[in-house]
Amino acid sequence: MQAHDTESLSEQIAKHISEQIIRGELVEGERIQELRIAAELDVSRGSVREALLLLERTHLIEIYPRRGAIVSEMSAQQVRALFDTSSLLLGQIVQRIAETWRSYEAERLQLLLDELGNQLKQGSIEKFYDLIFEGLARQHEMVGNAYLMKFYQELLPSIRRSYFLTLNTSRRELQESYDLFKLVTDAVLIRKSQQATLFMEDFCRHLRNLVLESLTRMKQIELAWARRSRR
């Protein structure tokens, strides 16, 4: 693996492992095999360990003495805690954007909404949510609060992991997500910062509920398979 100019080698390795967790290739409770990752990516074990320390900040893994790195659990309680925190951070982010945007930045926000509409028509759920959450993560200049953006960046992989569970939700539910985020964008563009915050909370609540429903279905399927295997 070659390090890019903008990312260190350990950051690239952390991103690689992160994607495996987000997409369910590494499941909760699974131990991260350092030697396997090192061989797979043709990197040193030391680089993998550095990557795991970076990844621990995103809450996708937990590192234990003598046990190593374990993929974090995703429970209903943790999903609620994640979205409670995300809602607070995102509320502050959209409030700041509403107060500070300039004309060319307003045009970018409108283009984002147009692209979300395209993804809605195509039914591309992952790209739809990526546009929103990763797009907001890039608004450092408008937000103007490095601490806030750092906390959000560290939560972003866990947020992605959660909404990856919703890839089988209905078009109607995706339409509702679009409508709620459009309310956020409309409030931002008329500089109604408090309204934008409230609408962002509604959007996060809606997505949280979709994630919880998907998580419940997933756990029920796992339980059914476990019972069948014991027969």
C-alpha angles and dihedrals in degrees: 000000000000120000115236121224092253098043133049120229091253090052091053091049091048090052091050093052091042092057091050090054094043092052094046096248086122110041133206114285093020117133116235107238104219094191092050092051092046092051093043093053097031093237135126122272088238090061090051091052090051088050092051091054089054091046093052089067090062092058092235091116139025122213119215129187111260091358100068127207119346126188108251121250119253107212131161089254092053092047090053091048091048094052094042088057095039091051091055093048095044092046089058092045096053090043090056092045090052090053099045112030120128127208098268090047091052088055089054090052091052091048089052090054090049091051090048088055089054092050090048091055091049092046091232100156099174094049090044094058093037089058091054103042099035090042091056090047089062096056096093094133096052094042094046095194114109094186093053093048092047091054090048093048090053092052095045097086090052090048089051091048090053098049091044084074090063097063091111096051120122129268088244091060091048089050089054090052089051092049092050094048090047087058088053092050094045091052091048092051093054090044095244092148098173091050090049089054093050093047090049089055089052090050092050091047091052093049092045090056091049090051092048091050091050091046091052091051091048093051091048091053091048090050092049092052091047091053092047092050091055093057 
